[in-house]
Short mmCIF file of C-alpha atoms and ligand atoms in Angstrom, two decimals:
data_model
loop_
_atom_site.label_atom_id
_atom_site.label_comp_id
_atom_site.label_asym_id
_atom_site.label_seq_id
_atom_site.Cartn_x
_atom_site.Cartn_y
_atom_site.Cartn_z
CA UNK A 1 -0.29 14.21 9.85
CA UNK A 2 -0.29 13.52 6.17
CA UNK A 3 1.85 10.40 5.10
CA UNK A 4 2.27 8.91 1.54
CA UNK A 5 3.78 5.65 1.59
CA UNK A 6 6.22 4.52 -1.14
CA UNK A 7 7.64 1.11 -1.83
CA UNK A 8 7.28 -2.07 -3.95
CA UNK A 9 4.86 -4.63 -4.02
CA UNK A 10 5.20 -7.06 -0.58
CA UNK A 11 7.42 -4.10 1.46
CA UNK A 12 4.99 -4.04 3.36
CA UNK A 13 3.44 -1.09 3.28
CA UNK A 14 -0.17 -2.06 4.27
CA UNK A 15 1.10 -3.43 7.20
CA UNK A 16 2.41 -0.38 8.50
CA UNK A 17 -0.65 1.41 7.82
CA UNK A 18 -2.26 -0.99 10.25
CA UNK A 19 0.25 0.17 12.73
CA UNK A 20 -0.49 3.95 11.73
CA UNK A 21 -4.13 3.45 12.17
CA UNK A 22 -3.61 1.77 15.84
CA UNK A 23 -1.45 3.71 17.25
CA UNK A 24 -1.61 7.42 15.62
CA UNK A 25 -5.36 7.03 14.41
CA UNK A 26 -4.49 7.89 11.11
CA UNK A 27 -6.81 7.10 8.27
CA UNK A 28 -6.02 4.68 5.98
CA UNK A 29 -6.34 5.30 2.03
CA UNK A 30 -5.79 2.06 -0.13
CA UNK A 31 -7.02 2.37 -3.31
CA UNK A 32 -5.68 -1.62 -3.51
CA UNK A 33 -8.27 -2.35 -1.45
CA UNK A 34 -11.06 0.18 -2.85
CA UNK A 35 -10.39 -1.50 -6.38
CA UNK A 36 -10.57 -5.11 -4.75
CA UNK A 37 -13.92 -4.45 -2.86
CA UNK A 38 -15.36 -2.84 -5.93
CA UNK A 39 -13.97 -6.15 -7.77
CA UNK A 40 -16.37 -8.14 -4.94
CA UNK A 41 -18.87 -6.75 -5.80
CA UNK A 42 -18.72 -7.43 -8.77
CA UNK A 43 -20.29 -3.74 -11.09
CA UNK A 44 -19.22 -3.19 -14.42
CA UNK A 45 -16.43 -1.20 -13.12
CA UNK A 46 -15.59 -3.26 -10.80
CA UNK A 47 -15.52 -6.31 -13.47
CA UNK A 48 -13.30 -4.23 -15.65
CA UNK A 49 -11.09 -3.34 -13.02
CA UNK A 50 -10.41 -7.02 -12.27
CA UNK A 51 -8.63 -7.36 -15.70
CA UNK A 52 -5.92 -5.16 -14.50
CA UNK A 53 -5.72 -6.03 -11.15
CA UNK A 54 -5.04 -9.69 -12.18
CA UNK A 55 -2.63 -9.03 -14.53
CA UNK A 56 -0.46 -6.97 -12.59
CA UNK A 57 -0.77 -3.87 -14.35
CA UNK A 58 -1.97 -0.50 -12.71
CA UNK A 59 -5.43 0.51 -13.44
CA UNK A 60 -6.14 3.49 -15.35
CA UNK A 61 -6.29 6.48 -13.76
CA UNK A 62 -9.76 7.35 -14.70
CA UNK A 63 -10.79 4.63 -12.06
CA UNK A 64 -8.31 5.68 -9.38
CA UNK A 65 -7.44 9.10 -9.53
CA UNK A 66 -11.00 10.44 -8.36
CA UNK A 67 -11.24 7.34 -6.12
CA UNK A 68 -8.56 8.68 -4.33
CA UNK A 69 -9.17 12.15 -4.16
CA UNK A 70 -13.17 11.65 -2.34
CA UNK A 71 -11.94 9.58 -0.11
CA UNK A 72 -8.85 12.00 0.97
CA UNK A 73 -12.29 14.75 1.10
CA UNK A 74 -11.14 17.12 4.24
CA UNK A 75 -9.68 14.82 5.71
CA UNK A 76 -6.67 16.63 7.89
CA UNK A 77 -4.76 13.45 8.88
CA UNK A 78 -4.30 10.10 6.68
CA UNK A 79 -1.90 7.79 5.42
CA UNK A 80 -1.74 6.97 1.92
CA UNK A 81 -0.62 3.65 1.15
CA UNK A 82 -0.34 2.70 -2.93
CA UNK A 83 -0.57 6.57 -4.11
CA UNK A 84 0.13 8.05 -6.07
CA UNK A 85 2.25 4.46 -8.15
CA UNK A 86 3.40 7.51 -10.95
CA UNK A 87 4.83 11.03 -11.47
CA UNK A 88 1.33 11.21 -13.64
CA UNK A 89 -0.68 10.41 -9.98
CA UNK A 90 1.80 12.50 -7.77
CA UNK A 91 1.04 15.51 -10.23
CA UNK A 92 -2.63 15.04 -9.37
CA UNK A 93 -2.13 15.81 -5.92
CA UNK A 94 0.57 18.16 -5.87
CA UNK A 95 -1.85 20.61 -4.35
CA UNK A 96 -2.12 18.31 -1.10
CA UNK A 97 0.00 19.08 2.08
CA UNK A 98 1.78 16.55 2.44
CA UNK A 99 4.18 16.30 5.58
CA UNK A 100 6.55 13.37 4.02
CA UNK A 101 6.64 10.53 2.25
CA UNK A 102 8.48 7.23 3.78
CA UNK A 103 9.58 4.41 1.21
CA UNK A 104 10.13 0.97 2.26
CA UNK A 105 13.06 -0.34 1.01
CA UNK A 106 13.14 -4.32 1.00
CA UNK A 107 15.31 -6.39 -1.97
CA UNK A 108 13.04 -7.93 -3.98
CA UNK A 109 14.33 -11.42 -2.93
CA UNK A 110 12.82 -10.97 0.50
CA UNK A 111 9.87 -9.79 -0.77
CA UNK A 112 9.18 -12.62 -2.99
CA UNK A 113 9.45 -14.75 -0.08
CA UNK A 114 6.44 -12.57 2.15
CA UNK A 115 3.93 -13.14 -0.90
CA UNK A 116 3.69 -17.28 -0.44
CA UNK A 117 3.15 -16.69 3.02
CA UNK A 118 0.50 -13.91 3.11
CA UNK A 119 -2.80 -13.97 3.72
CA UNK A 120 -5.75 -11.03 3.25
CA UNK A 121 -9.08 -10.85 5.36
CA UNK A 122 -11.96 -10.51 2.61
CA UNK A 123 -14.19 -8.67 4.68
CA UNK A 124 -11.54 -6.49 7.01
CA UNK A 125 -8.95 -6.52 4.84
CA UNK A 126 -6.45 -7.22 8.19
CA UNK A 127 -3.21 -8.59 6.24
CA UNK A 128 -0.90 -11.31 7.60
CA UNK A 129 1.94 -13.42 7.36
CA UNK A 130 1.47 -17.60 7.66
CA UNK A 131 5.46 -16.78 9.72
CA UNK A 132 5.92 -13.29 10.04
CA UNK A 133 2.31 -12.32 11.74
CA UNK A 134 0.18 -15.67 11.86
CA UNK A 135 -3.37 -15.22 13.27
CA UNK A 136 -3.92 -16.65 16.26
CA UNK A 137 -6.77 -19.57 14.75
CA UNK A 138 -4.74 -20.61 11.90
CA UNK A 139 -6.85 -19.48 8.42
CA UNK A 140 -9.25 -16.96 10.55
CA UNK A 141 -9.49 -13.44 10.71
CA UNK A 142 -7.80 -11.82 14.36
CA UNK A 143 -10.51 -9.43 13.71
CA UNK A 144 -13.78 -10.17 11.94
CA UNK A 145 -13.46 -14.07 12.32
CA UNK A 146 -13.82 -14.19 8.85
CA UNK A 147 -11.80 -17.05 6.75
CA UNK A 148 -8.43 -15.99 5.22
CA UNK A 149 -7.95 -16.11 1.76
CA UNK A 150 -4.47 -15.70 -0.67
CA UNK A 151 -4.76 -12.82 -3.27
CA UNK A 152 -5.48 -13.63 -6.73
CA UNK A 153 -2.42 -11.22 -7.71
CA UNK A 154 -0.23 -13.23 -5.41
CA UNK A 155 0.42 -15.70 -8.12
CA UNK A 156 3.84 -15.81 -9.17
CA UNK A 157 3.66 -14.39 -12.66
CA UNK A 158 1.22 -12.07 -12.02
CA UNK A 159 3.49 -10.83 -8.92
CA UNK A 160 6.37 -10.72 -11.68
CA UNK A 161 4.57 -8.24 -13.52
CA UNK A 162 3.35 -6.34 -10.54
CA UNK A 163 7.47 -5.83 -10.07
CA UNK A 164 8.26 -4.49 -13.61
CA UNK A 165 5.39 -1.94 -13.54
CA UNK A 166 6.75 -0.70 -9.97
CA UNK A 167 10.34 -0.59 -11.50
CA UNK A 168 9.07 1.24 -14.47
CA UNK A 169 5.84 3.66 -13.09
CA UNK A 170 6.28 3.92 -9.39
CA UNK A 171 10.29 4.00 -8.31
CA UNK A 172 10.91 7.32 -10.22
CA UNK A 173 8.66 8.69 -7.54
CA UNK A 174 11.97 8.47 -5.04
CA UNK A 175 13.51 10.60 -7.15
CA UNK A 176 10.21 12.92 -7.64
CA UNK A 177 9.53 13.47 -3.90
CA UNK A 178 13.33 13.41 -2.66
CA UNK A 179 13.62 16.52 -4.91
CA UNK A 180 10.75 17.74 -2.91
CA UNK A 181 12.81 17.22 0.31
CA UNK A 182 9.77 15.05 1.44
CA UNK A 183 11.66 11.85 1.25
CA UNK A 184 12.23 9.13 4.25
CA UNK A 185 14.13 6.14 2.90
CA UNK A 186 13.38 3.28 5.62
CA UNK A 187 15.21 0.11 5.42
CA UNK A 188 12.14 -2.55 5.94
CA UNK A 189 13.65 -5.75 5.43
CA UNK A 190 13.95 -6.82 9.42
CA UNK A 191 10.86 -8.11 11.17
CA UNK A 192 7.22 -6.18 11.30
CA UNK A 193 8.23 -4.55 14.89
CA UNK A 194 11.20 -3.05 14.33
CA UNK A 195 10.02 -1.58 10.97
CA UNK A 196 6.92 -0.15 12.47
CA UNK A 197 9.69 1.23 15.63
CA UNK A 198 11.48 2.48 12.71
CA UNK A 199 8.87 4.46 11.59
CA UNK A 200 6.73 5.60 14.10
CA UNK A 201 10.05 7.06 15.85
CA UNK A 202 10.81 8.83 12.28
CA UNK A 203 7.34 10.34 12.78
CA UNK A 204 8.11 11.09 16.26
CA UNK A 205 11.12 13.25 15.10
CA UNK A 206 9.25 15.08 12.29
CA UNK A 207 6.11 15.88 14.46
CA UNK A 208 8.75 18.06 16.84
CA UNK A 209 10.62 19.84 13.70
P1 AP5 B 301 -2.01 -2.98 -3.66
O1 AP5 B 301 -3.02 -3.72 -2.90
O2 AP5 B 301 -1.66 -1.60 -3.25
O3 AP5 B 301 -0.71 -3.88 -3.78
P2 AP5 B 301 0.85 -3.53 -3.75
O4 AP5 B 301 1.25 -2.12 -3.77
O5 AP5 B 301 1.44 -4.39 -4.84
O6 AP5 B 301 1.26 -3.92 -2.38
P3 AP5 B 301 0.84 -5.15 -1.56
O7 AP5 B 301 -0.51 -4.98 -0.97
O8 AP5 B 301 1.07 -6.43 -2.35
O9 AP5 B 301 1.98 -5.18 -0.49
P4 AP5 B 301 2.26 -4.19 0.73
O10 AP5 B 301 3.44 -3.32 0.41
O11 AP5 B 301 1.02 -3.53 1.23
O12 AP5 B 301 2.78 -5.28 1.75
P5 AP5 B 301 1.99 -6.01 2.93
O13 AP5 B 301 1.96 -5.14 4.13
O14 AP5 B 301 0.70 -6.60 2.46
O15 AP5 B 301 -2.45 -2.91 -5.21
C1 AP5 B 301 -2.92 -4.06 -5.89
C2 AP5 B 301 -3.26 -3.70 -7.32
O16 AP5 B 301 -4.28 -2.66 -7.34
C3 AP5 B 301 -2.11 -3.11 -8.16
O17 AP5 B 301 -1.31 -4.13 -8.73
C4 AP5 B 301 -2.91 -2.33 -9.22
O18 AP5 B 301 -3.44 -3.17 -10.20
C5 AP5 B 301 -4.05 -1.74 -8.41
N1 AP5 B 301 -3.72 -0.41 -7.84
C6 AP5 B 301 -3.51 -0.11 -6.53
N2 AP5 B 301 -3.21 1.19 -6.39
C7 AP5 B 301 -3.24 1.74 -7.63
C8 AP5 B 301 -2.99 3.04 -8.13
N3 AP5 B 301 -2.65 4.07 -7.35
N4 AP5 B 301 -3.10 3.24 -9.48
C9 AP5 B 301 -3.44 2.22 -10.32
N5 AP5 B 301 -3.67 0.96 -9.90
C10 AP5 B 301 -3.57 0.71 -8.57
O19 AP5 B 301 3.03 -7.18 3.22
C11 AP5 B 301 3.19 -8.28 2.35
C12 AP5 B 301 3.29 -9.59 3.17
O20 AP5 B 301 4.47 -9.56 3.96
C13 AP5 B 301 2.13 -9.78 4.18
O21 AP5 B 301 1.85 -11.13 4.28
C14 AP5 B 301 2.70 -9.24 5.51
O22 AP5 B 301 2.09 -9.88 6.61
C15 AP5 B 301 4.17 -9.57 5.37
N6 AP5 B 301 5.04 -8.60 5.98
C16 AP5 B 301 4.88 -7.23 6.01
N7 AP5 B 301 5.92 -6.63 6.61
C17 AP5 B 301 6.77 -7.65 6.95
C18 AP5 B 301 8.05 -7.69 7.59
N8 AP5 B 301 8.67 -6.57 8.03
N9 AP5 B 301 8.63 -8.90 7.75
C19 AP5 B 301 8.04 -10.04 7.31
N10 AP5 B 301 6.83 -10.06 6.72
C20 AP5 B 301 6.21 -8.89 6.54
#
């Protein structure tokens, strides 16, 4: 199955990727976390990539787009989570089969609250929630063992920004894909479980249409 998932910054859609991964074995495509590892370690492109990444803004899409695409390769079944973040990146792939595209929809109020609280493996990249989904050794990694650290682009103004480029780049994508009668609207403001139920039942239903 090929999933895009849609949504703003903090609705959580790298933690349902997770859940994708475990339980359907999909593979995960972040290109958040391809531009942050390139960022570690630390190449020219990577250095220039941290500009953007830090102020909020998108990076260009002469450092994403063909990111994106080698890493989709052959691949038959993935989710992508963070593209395409424009109608510019959606028109890159419009060749892909996609099988639907599910936005998160969380007010940004709630959201704001799930970025003070969360905290990023450097090395795994498992994500997590200081409330919502704590590790079990407070500050260490569930998986690697590795400590926990907060994202740079978790500070508050940067996380302001990060909210008016979704508003103005990546939201007319609901409009793009429901005309494409791809689009699953999701409400994902409850708790991690019953958004993940939410969803992997959703899949459930399209996988017998
Ligand atoms: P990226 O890493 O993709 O960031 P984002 O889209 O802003 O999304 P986040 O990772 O912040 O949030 P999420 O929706 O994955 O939520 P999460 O599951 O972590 O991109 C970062 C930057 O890279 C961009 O700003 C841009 O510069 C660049 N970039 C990336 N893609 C690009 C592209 N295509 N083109 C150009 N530039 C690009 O959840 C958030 C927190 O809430 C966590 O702590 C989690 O544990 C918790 N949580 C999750 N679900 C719930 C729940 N249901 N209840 C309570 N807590 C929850």
């Amino acid at each position: 199955m090929r999933l895009i998932l849609l949504g703003a910054p903090g609705s959580g859609k790298g933690t349902i990727s997770e859940v994708l991964v475990d339980k359907l074995h999909l593979f995960h495509i972040s290109p958040g976390e391809l531009l942050r590892e390139e960022v570690r370690k630390q190449t020219t492109i990577g250095k220039e990539i941290a500009k953007y990444i830090e102020k909020g803004e998108l990076v260009p899409n002469k450092f994403v787009v063909e990111m994106v695409k080698l890493e989709i390769g052959k691949r038959k079944d993935f989710v992508l989570d963070g593209f395409p973040r424009s109608v510019e990146q959606a028109k890159e792939i419009k060749d892909l089969k996609i099988d639907a595209v599910i936005s998160l929809e969380v007010p940004e109020k709630v959201v704001i609250e799930r970025f003070s609280g969360r905290r990023t493996c450097p090395k795994c990249n498992a994500g997590y929630h200081i409330k919502y989904i704590p590790p079990k050794k407070e500050g260490i990694c569930d998986k690697c063992g590795e400590r926990l650290i907060q994202r740079k682009d978790d500070a508050p103004q940067t996380v302001k920004e990060r909210f008016k480029v979704y508003h103005k780049e990546t939201a007319p994508l609901v409009e793009y894909y429901r005309k494409r009668r791809l689009l699953h609207q999701i409400d994902a403001s409850s708790v991690p479980e019953e958004v993940s139920a939410t969803v992997l039942e959703l899949i459930k239903t399209l996988k017998k249409k």
